[in-house]
Tab-separated table of C-alpha atoms and ligand atoms in Angstrom:
chain	number	residue	atom	x	y	z
G	1	MET	CA	-103.681	130.539	-2.934
G	2	ALA	CA	-101.456	127.509	-3.144
G	3	HIS	CA	-102.048	124.691	-0.550
G	4	PHE	CA	-98.811	123.270	1.021
G	5	ILE	CA	-99.846	120.893	3.543
G	6	VAL	CA	-97.470	118.690	5.766
G	7	LEU	CA	-98.395	115.286	7.078
G	8	LEU	CA	-96.429	114.481	10.261
G	9	GLY	CA	-96.574	111.396	12.192
G	10	PRO	CA	-94.485	108.263	13.160
G	11	PRO	CA	-94.033	105.384	10.738
G	12	GLY	CA	-97.281	103.512	10.589
G	13	ALA	CA	-99.398	106.393	11.699
G	14	GLY	CA	-101.542	106.436	8.459
G	15	LYS	CA	-100.040	109.099	6.355
G	16	GLY	CA	-99.996	107.317	3.240
G	17	THR	CA	-103.404	105.921	3.745
G	18	GLN	CA	-104.905	109.342	4.309
G	19	ALA	CA	-102.956	111.027	1.442
G	20	LYS	CA	-105.372	110.249	-1.387
G	21	ALA	CA	-108.579	111.938	0.151
G	22	ILE	CA	-106.552	114.993	1.012
G	23	CYS	CA	-105.174	115.398	-2.454
G	24	GLU	CA	-108.474	114.784	-4.064
G	25	ALA	CA	-110.124	117.433	-1.599
G	26	LEU	CA	-107.387	120.065	-2.530
G	27	ASN	CA	-106.723	119.157	-5.891
G	28	ILE	CA	-102.821	118.853	-5.100
G	29	PRO	CA	-100.191	116.247	-5.855
G	30	HIS	CA	-98.998	113.752	-3.208
G	31	ILE	CA	-95.277	114.004	-2.562
G	32	SER	CA	-93.935	111.112	-0.416
G	33	SER	CA	-90.089	111.174	0.081
G	34	GLY	CA	-90.235	107.514	1.000
G	35	ASP	CA	-91.886	106.513	-2.219
G	36	ILE	CA	-89.548	108.771	-4.353
G	37	PHE	CA	-86.446	106.988	-2.606
G	38	ARG	CA	-88.046	103.575	-3.319
G	39	GLU	CA	-88.728	104.625	-6.865
G	40	HIS	CA	-85.009	105.513	-7.310
G	41	LEU	CA	-83.978	102.117	-5.689
G	42	SER	CA	-86.082	100.210	-8.043
G	43	LYS	CA	-84.311	101.984	-10.994
G	44	GLN	CA	-81.073	101.374	-9.379
G	45	THR	CA	-79.941	105.090	-9.481
G	46	GLU	CA	-77.044	106.410	-7.538
G	47	LEU	CA	-79.444	108.337	-5.240
G	48	GLY	CA	-81.601	105.107	-4.844
G	49	LYS	CA	-78.487	103.132	-3.909
G	50	LEU	CA	-77.284	105.612	-1.439
G	51	ALA	CA	-80.717	105.963	0.258
G	52	ASP	CA	-81.162	102.279	0.562
G	53	GLY	CA	-78.040	102.120	2.832
G	54	TYR	CA	-79.936	104.390	5.357
G	55	ILE	CA	-83.525	102.988	4.661
G	56	LYS	CA	-82.311	99.268	5.405
G	57	CYS	CA	-81.244	100.181	8.961
G	58	GLY	CA	-84.029	102.510	9.813
G	59	GLN	CA	-81.894	105.683	9.714
G	60	LEU	CA	-82.665	109.037	7.894
G	61	VAL	CA	-81.104	109.672	4.515
G	62	PRO	CA	-78.857	112.791	4.939
G	63	ASP	CA	-80.527	116.264	4.812
G	64	ASP	CA	-78.611	117.649	1.906
G	65	VAL	CA	-79.659	114.826	-0.447
G	66	THR	CA	-83.242	114.590	0.772
G	67	ILE	CA	-83.726	118.502	0.645
G	68	ARG	CA	-82.314	118.604	-2.915
G	69	MET	CA	-84.601	115.899	-4.080
G	70	ILE	CA	-87.642	117.462	-2.624
G	71	GLY	CA	-86.552	120.987	-3.919
G	72	ASP	CA	-86.388	119.519	-7.587
G	73	ARG	CA	-89.913	117.944	-7.073
G	74	LEU	CA	-91.517	121.232	-5.870
G	75	LYS	CA	-90.128	122.959	-9.017
G	76	GLN	CA	-92.391	120.762	-11.273
G	77	ALA	CA	-95.426	122.330	-12.779
G	78	ASP	CA	-97.941	120.289	-10.945
G	79	CYS	CA	-96.872	121.879	-7.628
G	80	ALA	CA	-98.013	125.405	-8.607
G	81	ASN	CA	-101.241	124.836	-6.775
G	82	GLY	CA	-99.690	123.318	-3.771
G	83	ALA	CA	-98.684	119.750	-2.568
G	84	LEU	CA	-99.156	117.364	0.217
G	85	LEU	CA	-95.791	116.389	1.768
G	86	ASP	CA	-95.820	112.966	3.255
G	87	GLY	CA	-92.611	111.959	5.306
G	88	PHE	CA	-91.020	115.313	4.677
G	89	PRO	CA	-89.729	117.148	6.602
G	90	ARG	CA	-88.334	114.805	9.150
G	91	THR	CA	-85.760	117.156	10.786
G	92	ILE	CA	-85.758	120.849	11.938
G	93	ALA	CA	-83.137	121.451	9.169
G	94	GLN	CA	-85.512	119.927	6.527
G	95	ALA	CA	-88.364	122.179	7.950
G	96	GLN	CA	-86.425	125.300	7.607
G	97	ALA	CA	-85.125	124.342	4.067
G	98	LEU	CA	-88.819	123.703	3.151
G	99	ASP	CA	-89.779	127.247	4.430
G	100	GLU	CA	-87.049	128.754	2.271
G	101	LEU	CA	-88.055	126.706	-0.736
G	102	LEU	CA	-91.680	127.817	-0.324
G	103	ARG	CA	-90.837	131.430	0.329
G	104	LYS	CA	-89.113	131.540	-3.117
G	105	MET	CA	-92.336	130.274	-4.607
G	106	ASN	CA	-94.334	132.869	-2.674
G	107	ALA	CA	-95.906	130.351	-0.450
G	108	ARG	CA	-95.671	128.696	3.004
G	109	VAL	CA	-96.891	125.550	4.894
G	110	GLN	CA	-100.541	126.318	5.517
G	111	THR	CA	-101.423	123.339	7.680
G	112	ALA	CA	-99.205	120.780	9.451
G	113	ILE	CA	-101.296	117.769	10.335
G	114	SER	CA	-99.923	115.584	12.998
G	115	LEU	CA	-101.304	112.110	13.270
G	116	ASN	CA	-100.942	110.840	16.705
G	117	VAL	CA	-100.647	107.189	17.187
G	118	PRO	CA	-98.826	105.495	20.388
G	119	ALA	CA	-95.752	103.523	19.616
G	120	GLU	CA	-97.240	100.069	20.668
G	121	VAL	CA	-99.956	100.353	17.885
G	122	LEU	CA	-97.202	100.985	15.228
G	123	VAL	CA	-95.489	97.722	15.258
G	124	GLU	CA	-98.750	95.946	14.759
G	125	ARG	CA	-99.743	98.193	11.879
G	126	LEU	CA	-96.470	97.849	10.098
G	127	SER	CA	-96.024	94.219	10.393
G	128	GLY	CA	-99.385	93.710	8.557
G	129	ARG	CA	-98.810	96.369	5.902
G	130	TRP	CA	-98.825	95.378	2.163
G	131	SER	CA	-98.217	97.929	-0.568
G	132	CYS	CA	-98.535	98.043	-4.214
G	133	PRO	CA	-95.096	98.734	-5.841
G	134	SER	CA	-96.864	100.188	-8.875
G	135	CYS	CA	-99.480	102.779	-7.524
G	136	GLY	CA	-98.218	102.969	-3.959
G	137	ARG	CA	-101.631	102.268	-2.342
G	138	VAL	CA	-101.327	100.651	1.088
G	139	TYR	CA	-103.342	98.028	2.734
G	140	HIS	CA	-103.399	96.137	6.049
G	141	GLU	CA	-104.124	92.372	6.204
G	142	VAL	CA	-106.580	92.875	9.012
G	143	TYR	CA	-107.607	96.553	9.126
G	144	ASN	CA	-107.830	97.355	5.504
G	145	PRO	CA	-107.473	94.250	3.279
G	146	PRO	CA	-107.630	94.256	-0.550
G	147	LYS	CA	-110.603	92.538	-2.113
G	148	GLN	CA	-108.202	89.629	-3.205
G	149	ALA	CA	-105.444	88.800	-0.808
G	150	GLY	CA	-102.061	89.823	-2.087
G	151	ILE	CA	-103.409	91.826	-5.193
G	152	CYS	CA	-103.929	95.442	-5.520
G	153	ASP	CA	-107.604	96.599	-5.935
G	154	GLU	CA	-106.512	99.509	-8.332
G	155	ASP	CA	-104.305	97.794	-10.896
G	156	ASP	CA	-104.053	94.045	-10.036
G	157	THR	CA	-100.295	94.401	-9.244
G	158	THR	CA	-98.936	91.763	-6.615
G	159	LEU	CA	-98.564	93.461	-3.266
G	160	ILE	CA	-95.313	93.468	-1.411
G	161	GLN	CA	-94.143	93.802	2.225
G	162	ARG	CA	-91.470	96.421	2.771
G	163	PRO	CA	-88.039	94.997	4.138
G	164	ASP	CA	-87.871	97.889	6.586
G	165	ASP	CA	-91.274	96.972	8.249
G	166	ARG	CA	-89.521	94.169	10.118
G	167	ALA	CA	-89.981	94.475	13.909
G	168	GLU	CA	-86.278	95.391	14.664
G	169	THR	CA	-86.181	98.015	11.933
G	170	VAL	CA	-89.565	99.514	12.967
G	171	ARG	CA	-88.312	99.993	16.422
G	172	GLN	CA	-85.272	101.830	15.093
G	173	ARG	CA	-87.500	104.021	12.974
G	174	ILE	CA	-89.762	104.908	15.900
G	175	GLU	CA	-86.786	105.927	17.941
G	176	VAL	CA	-85.416	108.027	15.082
G	177	TYR	CA	-88.875	109.605	14.712
G	178	GLN	CA	-88.998	110.469	18.501
G	179	ASN	CA	-85.598	111.947	18.479
G	180	GLN	CA	-85.416	113.777	15.161
G	181	THR	CA	-88.978	114.351	13.908
G	182	GLU	CA	-91.189	114.836	16.905
G	183	PRO	CA	-89.542	118.289	17.575
G	184	LEU	CA	-91.341	119.533	14.394
G	185	ILE	CA	-94.699	119.225	16.139
G	186	GLU	CA	-93.426	122.206	18.423
G	187	TYR	CA	-91.955	123.994	15.378
G	188	TYR	CA	-95.321	124.073	13.614
G	189	ARG	CA	-97.260	124.796	16.667
G	190	GLN	CA	-95.147	127.914	17.264
G	191	LYS	CA	-96.055	128.966	13.631
G	192	GLY	CA	-99.646	128.539	14.485
G	193	VAL	CA	-100.393	125.970	11.699
G	194	LEU	CA	-100.461	122.690	13.749
G	195	VAL	CA	-103.647	120.441	13.688
G	196	GLY	CA	-103.560	117.347	15.770
G	197	VAL	CA	-105.457	114.371	14.779
G	198	ASP	CA	-106.204	111.084	16.851
G	199	GLY	CA	-104.551	108.610	14.401
G	200	THR	CA	-105.968	105.609	16.592
G	201	GLN	CA	-109.501	105.844	15.212
G	202	SER	CA	-110.855	103.998	12.137
G	203	ILE	CA	-109.482	105.047	8.704
G	204	GLU	CA	-112.840	106.671	7.908
G	205	ALA	CA	-112.920	108.642	11.165
G	206	VAL	CA	-109.329	109.890	10.718
G	207	GLN	CA	-110.089	110.891	7.185
G	208	HIS	CA	-113.240	112.804	8.412
G	209	ASP	CA	-111.298	114.646	11.258
G	210	ILE	CA	-108.543	115.689	8.760
G	211	LEU	CA	-111.040	116.866	6.006
G	212	ALA	CA	-112.752	118.858	8.791
G	213	SER	CA	-109.661	120.450	9.979
G	214	LEU	CA	-108.819	121.538	6.266
G	215	ALA	CA	-112.379	122.883	5.589
G	216	GLY	CA	-111.176	126.463	6.311
G	217	VAL	CA	-108.500	126.214	3.772
G	218	ARG	CA	-110.475	124.868	0.916
K	301	ADP	P1	-97.441	105.761	7.084
K	301	ADP	O1	-97.513	106.309	5.748
K	301	ADP	O2	-97.699	106.946	8.139
K	301	ADP	O3	-96.204	104.982	7.337
K	301	ADP	P2	-99.626	103.945	6.372
K	301	ADP	O4	-100.583	104.778	5.711
K	301	ADP	O5	-98.686	103.249	5.415
K	301	ADP	O6	-98.710	104.704	7.465
K	301	ADP	O7	-100.381	102.915	7.287
K	301	ADP	C1	-99.472	101.915	8.082
K	301	ADP	C2	-100.452	100.558	8.056
K	301	ADP	O8	-101.529	100.856	9.074
K	301	ADP	C3	-101.068	100.145	6.914
K	301	ADP	O9	-101.082	98.799	6.739
K	301	ADP	C4	-102.403	100.871	6.964
K	301	ADP	O10	-103.420	99.958	6.172
K	301	ADP	C5	-102.773	100.778	8.366
K	301	ADP	N1	-103.664	101.755	8.814
K	301	ADP	C6	-103.560	103.097	8.508
K	301	ADP	N2	-104.595	103.823	9.100
K	301	ADP	C7	-105.115	103.015	10.055
K	301	ADP	C8	-106.192	103.017	10.983
K	301	ADP	N3	-106.849	104.302	11.207
K	301	ADP	N4	-106.486	101.929	11.651
K	301	ADP	C9	-105.871	100.667	11.388
K	301	ADP	N5	-104.978	100.662	10.392
K	301	ADP	C10	-104.518	101.689	9.664
K	302	AMP	P1	-91.346	106.253	4.646
K	302	AMP	O1	-91.852	105.575	3.434
K	302	AMP	O2	-91.893	107.671	4.863
K	302	AMP	O3	-91.754	105.322	5.898
K	302	AMP	O4	-89.707	106.376	4.613
K	302	AMP	C1	-88.875	105.217	4.568
K	302	AMP	C2	-87.474	105.553	4.805
K	302	AMP	O5	-86.907	106.572	3.822
K	302	AMP	C3	-87.318	106.282	6.129
K	302	AMP	O6	-87.121	105.295	7.150
K	302	AMP	C4	-85.894	107.008	5.724
K	302	AMP	O7	-84.721	106.072	5.849
K	302	AMP	C5	-86.162	107.427	4.375
K	302	AMP	N1	-86.690	108.695	4.347
K	302	AMP	C6	-87.918	109.127	4.017
K	302	AMP	N2	-88.298	110.385	3.927
K	302	AMP	C7	-87.055	110.915	4.451
K	302	AMP	C8	-86.614	112.331	4.998
K	302	AMP	N3	-87.740	113.285	4.791
K	302	AMP	N4	-85.513	112.502	5.442
K	302	AMP	C9	-84.600	111.464	5.683
K	302	AMP	N5	-84.929	110.131	5.206
K	302	AMP	C10	-86.123	109.939	4.736
């Protein structure tokens, strides 16, 4: 059976950090809507330029554009076995569209993992976040530093800080999360697929809890 897993949580909750272990455990690809938008932006595509206008000010990219992009991604051959969705869905309309896309593939969201982290912790996490523009791996200057400051452990690329991780934009993103994305927790609870994980623990402890909650689906 295909494993479609949704990772929910506010910006900075640790979704990207936890993605690799989940994908390795279930042998599924990592689909991050934010990473796909940033890839488009670095290639200066029309979609990338459109998305950037919203990303810069901490707003969501419109549903129709985002749903089409993820729909195309899910049609690729590597998703036959499932996928880990990180940052999508972010609205009820996106969640309903995902259900419909998966229904056509004879699949459904099997588990939605909600990483719970209070807002006060998020600003500190995001202001210390450094990411690899090449492989997408994320670090934190205090909590998860690279072996050599400013350099990715995996591929030696120079790490960057995301422009939308500035404190003012982060506050806007958290508000958008609370208004538009938090209702998805109830959406998936009602479907009986929600698992809540305490995201304030160490990276290793969070990973342990997530993998334990997925033990039944493996
Ligand atoms: P998201 O993908 O949910 O926006 P990230 O995975 O990029 O979040 O994590 C945000 C920042 O917090 C990164 O700098 C990451 O290294 C750090 N981080 C992630 N999980 C933890 C944790 N459990 N404890 C402390 N810092 C963490
Ligand atoms: P992320 O990398 O998940 O933090 O996303 C960065 C930014 O990309 C968000 O603040 C949004 O502007 C945009 N974005 C990512 N995923 C979505 C989505 N599912 N719907 C709308 N906008 C999104």
